[in-house]
Every structure is written in C-alpha cells, then in structure tokens.
mmCIF file of C-alpha atoms in Angstrom:
data_model
loop_
_atom_site.group_PDB
_atom_site.id
_atom_site.type_symbol
_atom_site.label_atom_id
_atom_site.label_comp_id
_atom_site.label_asym_id
_atom_site.label_seq_id
_atom_site.Cartn_x
_atom_site.Cartn_y
_atom_site.Cartn_z
ATOM 1 C CA MET A 1 -68.713 -180.270 10.035
ATOM 2 C CA PRO A 2 -65.506 -178.680 11.400
ATOM 3 C CA ILE A 3 -65.550 -177.655 15.051
ATOM 4 C CA SER A 4 -63.588 -174.562 16.046
ATOM 5 C CA GLY A 5 -61.317 -174.132 19.022
ATOM 6 C CA ALA A 6 -63.098 -173.373 22.277
ATOM 7 C CA LYS A 7 -63.726 -169.657 22.611
ATOM 8 C CA ASN A 8 -64.009 -169.779 26.405
ATOM 9 C CA SER A 9 -60.663 -171.555 26.571
ATOM 10 C CA ALA A 10 -59.021 -169.169 24.111
ATOM 11 C CA LEU A 11 -59.769 -166.019 26.111
ATOM 12 C CA ALA A 12 -58.274 -167.364 29.330
ATOM 13 C CA ILE A 13 -55.338 -168.961 27.509
ATOM 14 C CA LEU A 14 -54.443 -165.690 25.796
ATOM 15 C CA ALA A 15 -54.446 -163.992 29.202
ATOM 16 C CA ALA A 16 -52.268 -166.772 30.621
ATOM 17 C CA THR A 17 -49.501 -165.988 28.119
ATOM 18 C CA LEU A 18 -48.782 -162.901 30.257
ATOM 19 C CA LEU A 19 -47.408 -165.206 32.960
ATOM 20 C CA THR A 20 -44.134 -165.525 31.053
ATOM 21 C CA ALA A 21 -41.700 -163.276 29.216
ATOM 22 C CA GLU A 22 -41.088 -165.915 26.540
ATOM 23 C CA PRO A 23 -43.055 -166.389 23.290
ATOM 24 C CA CYS A 24 -46.149 -168.593 23.316
ATOM 25 C CA HIS A 25 -47.632 -170.138 20.182
ATOM 26 C CA ILE A 26 -51.399 -170.631 20.555
ATOM 27 C CA ARG A 27 -53.032 -172.813 17.885
ATOM 28 C CA ASN A 28 -56.600 -173.736 16.908
ATOM 29 C CA LEU A 29 -57.655 -170.221 17.847
ATOM 30 C CA PRO A 30 -61.262 -169.464 16.836
ATOM 31 C CA GLN A 31 -61.800 -166.503 14.534
ATOM 32 C CA LEU A 32 -64.195 -164.534 16.720
ATOM 33 C CA VAL A 33 -64.614 -160.893 17.689
ATOM 34 C CA ASP A 34 -64.018 -161.592 21.382
ATOM 35 C CA VAL A 35 -60.733 -163.311 20.575
ATOM 36 C CA GLN A 36 -59.600 -160.339 18.475
ATOM 37 C CA ARG A 37 -60.559 -158.004 21.314
ATOM 38 C CA MET A 38 -58.483 -159.990 23.787
ATOM 39 C CA ILE A 39 -55.510 -159.847 21.424
ATOM 40 C CA ALA A 40 -56.047 -156.086 21.112
ATOM 41 C CA ILE A 41 -55.970 -155.784 24.920
ATOM 42 C CA LEU A 42 -52.659 -157.629 25.056
ATOM 43 C CA GLU A 43 -51.233 -155.400 22.316
ATOM 44 C CA ALA A 44 -52.399 -152.269 24.143
ATOM 45 C CA MET A 45 -50.399 -153.474 27.176
ATOM 46 C CA GLY A 46 -47.200 -153.610 25.119
ATOM 47 C CA VAL A 47 -47.360 -157.264 24.102
ATOM 48 C CA GLN A 48 -46.287 -158.092 20.552
ATOM 49 C CA THR A 49 -48.372 -160.579 18.571
ATOM 50 C CA ALA A 50 -47.963 -162.276 15.212
ATOM 51 C CA ARG A 51 -50.778 -164.066 13.433
ATOM 52 C CA LEU A 52 -50.336 -167.734 12.502
ATOM 53 C CA PRO A 53 -52.431 -169.617 9.920
ATOM 54 C CA ASP A 54 -54.340 -171.297 12.752
ATOM 55 C CA GLY A 55 -53.582 -169.070 15.696
ATOM 56 C CA VAL A 56 -51.266 -166.438 17.111
ATOM 57 C CA THR A 57 -47.796 -166.066 18.570
ATOM 58 C CA VAL A 58 -47.675 -163.895 21.679
ATOM 59 C CA HIS A 59 -44.420 -162.160 22.697
ATOM 60 C CA PRO A 60 -45.087 -160.821 26.228
ATOM 61 C CA ALA A 61 -41.494 -159.829 27.102
ATOM 62 C CA ASN A 62 -42.283 -156.127 26.711
ATOM 63 C CA LEU A 63 -45.376 -156.092 28.919
ATOM 64 C CA GLN A 64 -45.519 -152.384 29.729
ATOM 65 C CA GLY A 65 -47.007 -151.371 33.021
ATOM 66 C CA ALA A 66 -49.925 -153.173 34.586
ATOM 67 C CA SER A 67 -52.909 -151.275 33.205
ATOM 68 C CA ALA A 68 -55.404 -152.498 30.638
ATOM 69 C CA PRO A 69 -57.242 -149.884 28.531
ATOM 70 C CA TYR A 70 -60.759 -149.119 29.716
ATOM 71 C CA GLU A 71 -62.200 -148.729 26.205
ATOM 72 C CA LEU A 72 -61.294 -152.343 25.427
ATOM 73 C CA VAL A 73 -61.881 -154.012 28.810
ATOM 74 C CA SER A 74 -65.334 -152.439 29.069
ATOM 75 C CA GLN A 75 -66.413 -154.301 25.910
ATOM 76 C CA MET A 76 -65.779 -157.822 27.176
ATOM 77 C CA ARG A 77 -66.132 -159.494 30.541
ATOM 78 C CA ALA A 78 -63.379 -162.068 29.933
ATOM 79 C CA SER A 79 -60.826 -159.265 29.685
ATOM 80 C CA PHE A 80 -60.709 -159.266 33.500
ATOM 81 C CA PHE A 81 -58.712 -162.508 33.269
ATOM 82 C CA VAL A 82 -55.538 -160.476 32.768
ATOM 83 C CA ILE A 83 -55.555 -159.298 36.393
ATOM 84 C CA GLY A 84 -54.315 -162.647 37.715
ATOM 85 C CA PRO A 85 -51.321 -163.118 35.379
ATOM 86 C CA VAL A 86 -50.296 -159.446 35.492
ATOM 87 C CA LEU A 87 -50.460 -159.284 39.288
ATOM 88 C CA ALA A 88 -48.550 -162.550 39.666
ATOM 89 C CA ARG A 89 -45.789 -161.528 37.247
ATOM 90 C CA LEU A 90 -45.379 -157.816 37.971
ATOM 91 C CA GLY A 91 -46.689 -157.579 41.533
ATOM 92 C CA TYR A 92 -49.171 -154.874 40.576
ATOM 93 C CA ALA A 93 -52.232 -154.636 38.355
ATOM 94 C CA GLN A 94 -54.765 -151.946 37.535
ATOM 95 C CA ILE A 95 -57.702 -153.307 35.553
ATOM 96 C CA PRO A 96 -61.091 -151.661 34.858
ATOM 97 C CA LEU A 97 -64.151 -153.575 35.954
ATOM 98 C CA PRO A 98 -65.270 -155.798 33.068
ATOM 99 C CA GLY A 99 -68.231 -155.171 30.795
ATOM 100 C CA GLY A 100 -69.702 -156.510 27.592
ATOM 101 C CA CYS A 101 -71.713 -159.402 29.033
ATOM 102 C CA ALA A 102 -74.957 -159.898 27.098
ATOM 103 C CA ILE A 103 -76.655 -161.931 29.833
ATOM 104 C CA GLY A 104 -76.391 -159.320 32.554
ATOM 105 C CA ALA A 105 -74.118 -158.203 35.342
ATOM 106 C CA ARG A 106 -71.896 -160.811 36.946
ATOM 107 C CA PRO A 107 -69.829 -159.649 39.919
ATOM 108 C CA VAL A 108 -66.120 -160.312 40.329
ATOM 109 C CA ASP A 109 -66.238 -160.598 44.109
ATOM 110 C CA LEU A 110 -64.917 -164.169 44.089
ATOM 111 C CA HIS A 111 -61.926 -163.056 42.013
ATOM 112 C CA VAL A 112 -61.200 -160.204 44.413
ATOM 113 C CA LYS A 113 -61.582 -162.292 47.579
ATOM 114 C CA GLY A 114 -59.308 -164.951 46.140
ATOM 115 C CA LEU A 115 -56.584 -162.459 45.221
ATOM 116 C CA GLN A 116 -56.805 -160.987 48.695
ATOM 117 C CA ALA A 117 -56.394 -164.465 50.176
ATOM 118 C CA LEU A 118 -53.242 -164.851 48.046
ATOM 119 C CA GLY A 119 -51.805 -161.778 49.731
ATOM 120 C CA ALA A 120 -52.852 -158.896 47.488
ATOM 121 C CA ASP A 121 -54.187 -155.571 48.634
ATOM 122 C CA VAL A 122 -57.184 -154.870 46.396
ATOM 123 C CA ALA A 123 -59.080 -151.581 46.124
ATOM 124 C CA ILE A 124 -61.973 -150.715 43.812
ATOM 125 C CA ALA A 125 -62.606 -147.043 43.034
ATOM 126 C CA GLY A 126 -64.074 -145.290 40.035
ATOM 127 C CA GLY A 127 -64.654 -148.550 38.206
ATOM 128 C CA ILE A 128 -60.970 -149.534 38.489
ATOM 129 C CA VAL A 129 -59.662 -152.571 40.366
ATOM 130 C CA GLU A 130 -56.179 -151.895 41.731
ATOM 131 C CA ALA A 131 -54.264 -154.838 43.177
ATOM 132 C CA ARG A 132 -50.793 -154.928 44.679
ATOM 133 C CA CYS A 133 -48.802 -157.807 46.202
ATOM 134 C CA ARG A 134 -47.832 -157.222 49.808
ATOM 135 C CA GLY A 135 -45.708 -160.363 50.098
ATOM 136 C CA ARG A 136 -41.964 -160.651 50.093
ATOM 137 C CA GLN A 137 -40.395 -159.155 46.964
ATOM 138 C CA GLY A 138 -43.866 -158.321 45.642
ATOM 139 C CA ARG A 139 -44.887 -161.957 45.284
ATOM 140 C CA LEU A 140 -48.214 -163.626 45.994
ATOM 141 C CA GLN A 141 -48.325 -166.227 48.766
ATOM 142 C CA GLY A 142 -49.862 -169.680 48.475
ATOM 143 C CA THR A 143 -52.922 -170.299 50.619
ATOM 144 C CA HIS A 144 -56.178 -172.236 50.953
ATOM 145 C CA ILE A 145 -59.188 -170.768 49.132
ATOM 146 C CA TYR A 146 -62.781 -171.994 49.218
ATOM 147 C CA LEU A 147 -65.012 -170.623 46.459
ATOM 148 C CA ASP A 148 -68.596 -169.966 47.566
ATOM 149 C CA TYR A 149 -69.675 -170.868 44.034
ATOM 150 C CA PRO A 150 -67.726 -172.919 41.435
ATOM 151 C CA SER A 151 -67.177 -169.909 39.190
ATOM 152 C CA VAL A 152 -65.251 -170.682 36.015
ATOM 153 C CA GLY A 153 -63.813 -167.180 35.766
ATOM 154 C CA ALA A 154 -62.722 -167.055 39.403
ATOM 155 C CA THR A 155 -61.175 -170.526 39.184
ATOM 156 C CA GLU A 156 -59.207 -169.529 36.083
ATOM 157 C CA THR A 157 -58.087 -166.172 37.494
ATOM 158 C CA LEU A 158 -56.894 -167.652 40.780
ATOM 159 C CA MET A 159 -55.271 -170.692 39.165
ATOM 160 C CA MET A 160 -53.218 -168.432 36.887
ATOM 161 C CA ALA A 161 -52.230 -166.152 39.752
ATOM 162 C CA ALA A 162 -51.221 -169.100 41.953
ATOM 163 C CA THR A 163 -48.786 -170.541 39.381
ATOM 164 C CA LEU A 164 -46.248 -167.857 40.327
ATOM 165 C CA ALA A 165 -47.166 -167.591 44.012
ATOM 166 C CA GLU A 166 -44.750 -168.682 46.702
ATOM 167 C CA GLY A 167 -45.759 -172.058 48.106
ATOM 168 C CA GLU A 168 -48.829 -174.245 47.605
ATOM 169 C CA THR A 169 -52.325 -172.980 46.834
ATOM 170 C CA THR A 170 -55.443 -175.117 47.243
ATOM 171 C CA LEU A 171 -58.688 -174.154 45.506
ATOM 172 C CA GLU A 172 -61.742 -175.931 46.868
ATOM 173 C CA ASN A 173 -65.172 -176.005 45.195
ATOM 174 C CA ALA A 174 -63.371 -175.143 41.978
ATOM 175 C CA ALA A 175 -65.093 -175.213 38.585
ATOM 176 C CA GLN A 176 -64.658 -178.474 36.655
ATOM 177 C CA GLU A 177 -65.348 -177.309 33.087
ATOM 178 C CA PRO A 178 -63.171 -178.589 30.226
ATOM 179 C CA GLU A 179 -61.974 -175.016 29.793
ATOM 180 C CA ILE A 180 -60.328 -175.298 33.230
ATOM 181 C CA ILE A 181 -58.553 -178.445 32.056
ATOM 182 C CA ASP A 182 -57.485 -176.663 28.871
ATOM 183 C CA LEU A 183 -56.056 -173.682 30.747
ATOM 184 C CA ALA A 184 -54.240 -175.990 33.158
ATOM 185 C CA GLY A 185 -52.795 -177.775 30.127
ATOM 186 C CA LEU A 186 -51.230 -174.566 28.840
ATOM 187 C CA CYS A 187 -49.935 -173.579 32.274
ATOM 188 C CA ARG A 188 -48.395 -177.027 32.680
ATOM 189 C CA ALA A 189 -46.802 -176.736 29.231
ATOM 190 C CA MET A 190 -45.285 -173.460 30.466
ATOM 191 C CA GLY A 191 -43.783 -175.185 33.502
ATOM 192 C CA ALA A 192 -46.524 -174.777 36.117
ATOM 193 C CA HIS A 193 -47.215 -177.510 38.678
ATOM 194 C CA ILE A 194 -50.979 -178.088 38.821
ATOM 195 C CA GLU A 195 -52.958 -181.059 40.096
ATOM 196 C CA GLY A 196 -56.659 -181.861 40.186
ATOM 197 C CA GLU A 197 -57.993 -179.954 37.166
ATOM 198 C CA GLY A 198 -61.413 -181.330 36.269
ATOM 199 C CA THR A 199 -62.199 -181.996 39.941
ATOM 200 C CA THR A 200 -63.515 -179.758 42.709
ATOM 201 C CA THR A 201 -60.085 -179.409 44.323
ATOM 202 C CA LEU A 202 -57.116 -177.819 42.586
ATOM 203 C CA ARG A 203 -53.596 -177.772 43.956
ATOM 204 C CA ILE A 204 -51.097 -175.364 42.465
ATOM 205 C CA TYR A 205 -47.447 -175.403 43.499
ATOM 206 C CA GLY A 206 -45.959 -172.029 42.694
ATOM 207 C CA VAL A 207 -42.743 -171.698 40.701
ATOM 208 C CA ASP A 208 -40.318 -168.823 40.308
ATOM 209 C CA ALA A 209 -40.899 -168.354 36.569
ATOM 210 C CA LEU A 210 -42.682 -169.893 33.601
ATOM 211 C CA HIS A 211 -41.386 -170.386 30.065
ATOM 212 C CA GLY A 212 -42.942 -170.207 26.609
ATOM 213 C CA ALA A 213 -44.993 -173.000 25.073
ATOM 214 C CA ASP A 214 -46.620 -174.252 21.877
ATOM 215 C CA TYR A 215 -50.209 -175.185 22.679
ATOM 216 C CA GLU A 216 -53.344 -176.223 20.776
ATOM 217 C CA ILE A 217 -56.751 -175.242 22.156
ATOM 218 C CA LEU A 218 -59.387 -177.945 22.657
ATOM 219 C CA PRO A 219 -62.437 -178.164 20.346
ATOM 220 C CA ASP A 220 -65.449 -176.108 21.404
ATOM 221 C CA ARG A 221 -67.943 -178.368 23.205
ATOM 222 C CA ILE A 222 -70.648 -175.694 23.027
ATOM 223 C CA GLU A 223 -70.346 -175.431 19.257
ATOM 224 C CA ALA A 224 -70.365 -179.224 18.955
ATOM 225 C CA GLY A 225 -73.405 -179.478 21.243
ATOM 226 C CA THR A 226 -75.233 -176.925 19.109
ATOM 227 C CA PHE A 227 -74.666 -178.941 15.937
ATOM 228 C CA MET A 228 -75.677 -182.119 17.748
ATOM 229 C CA ALA A 229 -78.984 -180.490 18.629
ATOM 230 C CA ALA A 230 -79.375 -179.363 15.003
ATOM 231 C CA ALA A 231 -78.881 -182.933 13.794
ATOM 232 C CA ALA A 232 -81.433 -184.157 16.316
ATOM 233 C CA LEU A 233 -83.934 -181.512 15.233
ATOM 234 C CA CYS A 234 -83.508 -182.275 11.510
ATOM 235 C CA ARG A 235 -83.480 -186.058 12.042
ATOM 236 C CA SER A 236 -80.305 -186.324 9.999
ATOM 237 C CA VAL A 237 -76.748 -187.632 10.113
ATOM 238 C CA LEU A 238 -73.997 -185.150 10.908
ATOM 239 C CA THR A 239 -70.277 -185.755 11.304
ATOM 240 C CA LEU A 240 -68.438 -183.407 13.650
ATOM 241 C CA THR A 241 -64.675 -183.185 13.780
ATOM 242 C CA PRO A 242 -62.696 -182.721 15.899
ATOM 243 C CA VAL A 243 -64.490 -183.367 19.186
ATOM 244 C CA VAL A 244 -63.615 -184.711 22.621
ATOM 245 C CA PRO A 245 -66.359 -187.289 23.410
ATOM 246 C CA ALA A 246 -65.911 -186.934 27.167
ATOM 247 C CA HIS A 247 -66.855 -183.257 26.904
ATOM 248 C CA LEU A 248 -70.175 -184.063 25.193
ATOM 249 C CA GLY A 249 -71.536 -186.347 27.872
ATOM 250 C CA ALA A 250 -74.085 -183.879 29.203
ATOM 251 C CA PRO A 251 -75.996 -182.866 26.027
ATOM 252 C CA SER A 252 -76.048 -186.401 24.665
ATOM 253 C CA PRO A 253 -78.507 -188.083 27.088
ATOM 254 C CA SER A 254 -80.922 -185.191 26.585
ATOM 255 C CA CYS A 255 -80.811 -185.666 22.817
ATOM 256 C CA ARG A 256 -81.220 -189.423 23.220
ATOM 257 C CA LYS A 257 -84.597 -188.717 24.822
ATOM 258 C CA LEU A 258 -85.567 -187.164 21.518
ATOM 259 C CA GLY A 259 -84.967 -190.509 19.836
ATOM 260 C CA ARG A 260 -81.551 -189.759 18.401
ATOM 261 C CA SER A 261 -78.622 -192.099 18.757
ATOM 262 C CA TRP A 262 -74.970 -191.252 18.409
ATOM 263 C CA THR A 263 -71.789 -193.092 17.563
ATOM 264 C CA PHE A 264 -68.155 -192.152 18.023
ATOM 265 C CA TRP A 265 -65.976 -193.515 15.249
ATOM 266 C CA THR A 266 -62.708 -192.085 16.500
ATOM 267 C CA ILE A 267 -61.639 -189.705 19.214
ATOM 268 C CA ALA A 268 -61.977 -186.886 16.703
ATOM 269 C CA ARG A 269 -65.279 -187.691 14.982
ATOM 270 C CA CYS A 270 -68.812 -188.345 16.075
ATOM 271 C CA GLY A 271 -71.984 -189.055 14.144
ATOM 272 C CA TRP A 272 -75.694 -188.704 14.800
ATOM 273 C CA THR A 273 -78.310 -190.992 13.284
ATOM 274 C CA VAL A 274 -82.051 -190.495 13.041
ATOM 275 C CA GLY A 275 -84.500 -192.215 15.357
ATOM 276 C CA ARG A 276 -88.141 -192.287 16.262
ATOM 277 C CA ARG A 277 -89.975 -189.306 17.663
ATOM 278 C CA GLY A 278 -88.786 -189.326 21.216
ATOM 279 C CA ASP A 279 -89.691 -188.331 24.699
ATOM 280 C CA ARG A 280 -89.439 -184.883 26.108
ATOM 281 C CA PRO A 281 -85.934 -183.645 26.884
ATOM 282 C CA THR A 282 -85.111 -182.162 30.253
ATOM 283 C CA SER A 283 -82.538 -179.619 31.276
ATOM 284 C CA LYS A 284 -81.470 -178.345 34.658
ATOM 285 C CA PRO A 285 -78.470 -176.067 34.043
ATOM 286 C CA CYS A 286 -75.692 -176.684 36.519
ATOM 287 C CA PRO A 287 -71.961 -176.249 36.608
ATOM 288 C CA THR A 288 -70.024 -178.972 34.857
ATOM 289 C CA PRO A 289 -70.142 -181.968 34.901
ATOM 290 C CA VAL A 290 -73.939 -181.708 34.562
ATOM 291 C CA PHE A 291 -75.499 -179.617 31.767
ATOM 292 C CA PRO A 292 -73.655 -176.730 30.081
ATOM 293 C CA ARG A 293 -75.625 -173.523 30.443
ATOM 294 C CA THR A 294 -74.826 -172.302 26.930
ATOM 295 C CA CYS A 295 -76.228 -175.441 25.276
ATOM 296 C CA ARG A 296 -79.769 -174.938 26.587
ATOM 297 C CA PRO A 297 -81.224 -172.782 23.787
ATOM 298 C CA SER A 298 -80.235 -175.401 21.196
ATOM 299 C CA LEU A 299 -81.899 -178.154 23.201
ATOM 300 C CA TRP A 300 -85.006 -176.033 23.771
ATOM 301 C CA ARG A 301 -85.427 -175.723 20.020
ATOM 302 C CA CYS A 302 -85.503 -179.531 19.787
ATOM 303 C CA SER A 303 -88.489 -179.791 22.117
ATOM 304 C CA PRO A 304 -91.176 -179.348 19.413
ATOM 305 C CA SER A 305 -89.965 -182.508 17.697
ATOM 306 C CA ALA A 306 -90.782 -184.394 20.884
ATOM 307 C CA MET A 307 -94.301 -182.865 20.961
ATOM 308 C CA ALA A 308 -94.339 -182.810 24.744
ATOM 309 C CA THR A 309 -94.133 -180.606 27.758
ATOM 310 C CA ALA A 310 -90.441 -180.097 28.313
ATOM 311 C CA PRO A 311 -89.337 -178.925 31.753
ATOM 312 C CA PHE A 312 -86.338 -176.599 31.758
ATOM 313 C CA LYS A 313 -85.044 -175.053 34.936
ATOM 314 C CA LYS A 314 -83.046 -171.856 34.656
ATOM 315 C CA ARG A 315 -81.313 -169.684 37.226
ATOM 316 C CA CYS A 316 -81.612 -166.297 35.549
ATOM 317 C CA LEU A 317 -79.258 -163.399 35.602
ATOM 318 C CA LYS A 318 -80.597 -159.917 34.991
ATOM 319 C CA THR A 319 -81.217 -160.370 31.276
ATOM 320 C CA GLY A 320 -80.627 -164.090 31.058
ATOM 321 C CA CYS A 321 -84.180 -165.040 30.012
ATOM 322 C CA SER A 322 -84.141 -163.240 26.680
ATOM 323 C CA THR A 323 -84.047 -166.550 24.792
ATOM 324 C CA TRP A 324 -87.328 -167.599 26.402
ATOM 325 C CA ARG A 325 -88.973 -164.366 25.309
ATOM 326 C CA ASN A 326 -87.837 -164.965 21.732
ATOM 327 C CA PHE A 327 -89.150 -168.538 21.759
ATOM 328 C CA ALA A 328 -92.489 -167.378 23.137
ATOM 329 C CA GLY A 329 -93.282 -165.800 19.773
ATOM 330 C CA TRP A 330 -93.128 -169.241 18.140
ATOM 331 C CA GLY A 331 -95.966 -170.702 20.143
ATOM 332 C CA PRO A 332 -94.679 -172.338 23.334
ATOM 333 C CA THR A 333 -96.149 -171.341 26.670
ATOM 334 C CA PHE A 334 -94.222 -171.174 29.916
ATOM 335 C CA GLY A 335 -95.400 -172.343 33.297
ATOM 336 C CA SER A 336 -94.333 -171.442 36.792
ATOM 337 C CA LYS A 337 -91.654 -174.158 36.765
ATOM 338 C CA ALA A 338 -90.111 -172.867 33.538
ATOM 339 C CA ALA A 339 -91.617 -175.655 31.444
ATOM 340 C CA TRP A 340 -92.883 -175.002 27.963
ATOM 341 C CA ARG A 341 -95.740 -176.615 26.083
ATOM 342 C CA TRP A 342 -96.404 -176.802 22.342
#
C-alpha cells in the first residue's frame, strides 16, 4: 500500500518557498485539493509554478506585493502560513483571516503574538491581518517566545519568520510533530540555521537570505496510521511503504491492545499480522509525541473488534465531535467520560 507525502507538511513547505527568490523543487507532493489550493494562492501572489511528475517547482522571484487573495485564503486555514515568510522577506504582509476548517474555529492569536514579539506591528480589521516590520531596514528581530500552547501552526509560522530575522530566536513550548521536523528540513536545505526541531525548544539563528532547494516531503503518518487501523480491524496483513517507523510510535501500542502485532522489515516498509481478539484500546489525544489527534476516528472504529468499553478522551472544538455523532448511529453509546460501549 503506497503512502503519500504528508499533507500537513506539504502546506507549510509550499508556504516556506516564499522565503527565497530562488527556485525550489518540492517532491513527494500529495495530490489533494488543499495542496492545489495552496499552489493557487502562491500563483495569485505572482509566484510561478511548474508541475513535476511527483511534485512542483516553485519560482518565487516575482512575488508581487504582500497580499493573498481573500477568495482563496478563506477556503483553507493553512493558507495563513504565508504570513510568516512574506513578512520576513518583504517586511510587510496583508493576509485575510483563514477559513475552511471543518472542525471549527481555531484562533490565530499565538501567531499574531509571536510576530509582534519578533518586532512586527500587527493590526486586524475587517477580517484582514496587516503586519509590518518596525525593525531596522524592515527586518524582524530575534527574540524569546513562549507559546501558551504547543500549536503546530504557530510553531511553523514563527519558525519560518525567524529564519530571516536579525539575531537568534528561541521558541519554547514548541510543537514537536514530525511536520515541524519536515519543515525545518526544508528550511535547513535552503540555508537556515535551526536547532531543536522535534523538541519543545527551537533555536533559529537568522540569516540575511535563503537559497533554493530540492526537497522531498516525508510520508504521511496519519495516512499510514489509518491503514494500520484498517489492517487491525480486518485482522489481515498489510504492507505500507514508505513509512518512517519513529513517526508511528503512538498509534502502534493502541493497536497492539487489539491483539495485532507489527514488524518493520526496512525503514521504508512495515507489516501488520493478525492476532487474537484483544483488549480495549485507549486514546487520550495530546500534542505529539503522544497520540495524533487525526488518527482517533480510525482507532475508534477498531473498538468493536475488542468487544469492550473503550475510553477515549477528546478536547472538542466547536464542531469537533461530529465523528462521535456519526458513530452513534452504528450502536455504540457514550458516557460522561467520552467512553463508548458496544
């Protein structure tokens, strides 16, 4: 079973290409609507793109102005990523507030506070976020930033912005997701100096300019985790390739409770084998390195095969419990602690 490139990595990586005026070749790009929308946003900002068999080449030399089109940004939350690279490179950015998130509203206050800490004047009016560097020669200034919550989006936005800031920037309580590591990999390939990705503390040493790069996106751990759950549910053997085993450490123990075992044959392939009817799985969604939030529905579906009460804890956003409502029609009941029983 082929595993696509990570969508969550791809969106931030495409935005990061705006940090340079030189061409960037992005490979293993998943063929998804959100990815095409992000490319359309770049094109609307004057960036030239050329499709590759497995990705895209981005030519950002002709980045025109600092405004992203509302009709595109409003369709996708991840489009807000462009504010960090555009502000860092041009000294000014005007980006509509993001939309298009199916699980409810998620504020961008951490992004805004972080950009302000880096020396930007930020104003929000009429659904538009306008940011301008007040530093010397319109450049952001390195600083110390503590994130109140380890937001992936805020970590990515501020990391990108800090690559071109003057001096050293420290991000504490940063997100640790593999997508952060992937984005840091591209930035480093472009000449950025970044330390600590994958930990709670990031250090970024700003440089004057970044250059182009040829970069391959990591495999999608969420897609791989979904197929792993499918193999566990069907009590079958499934080979997934490519995968990064270290990125699958959180879903795997939960599936082992269902009586499934797994074997890695190489760094790029993993296999599931059938086992006995297992114990109930458990899931408490947390930021990485615990349990990936997006993998929960797949694991929930495996619970009937365990024939047990399966406790799942969920911190809901406005519409984030829609999956539970859909599952309720299949027979499970939910208790006050978000457990279900078959």
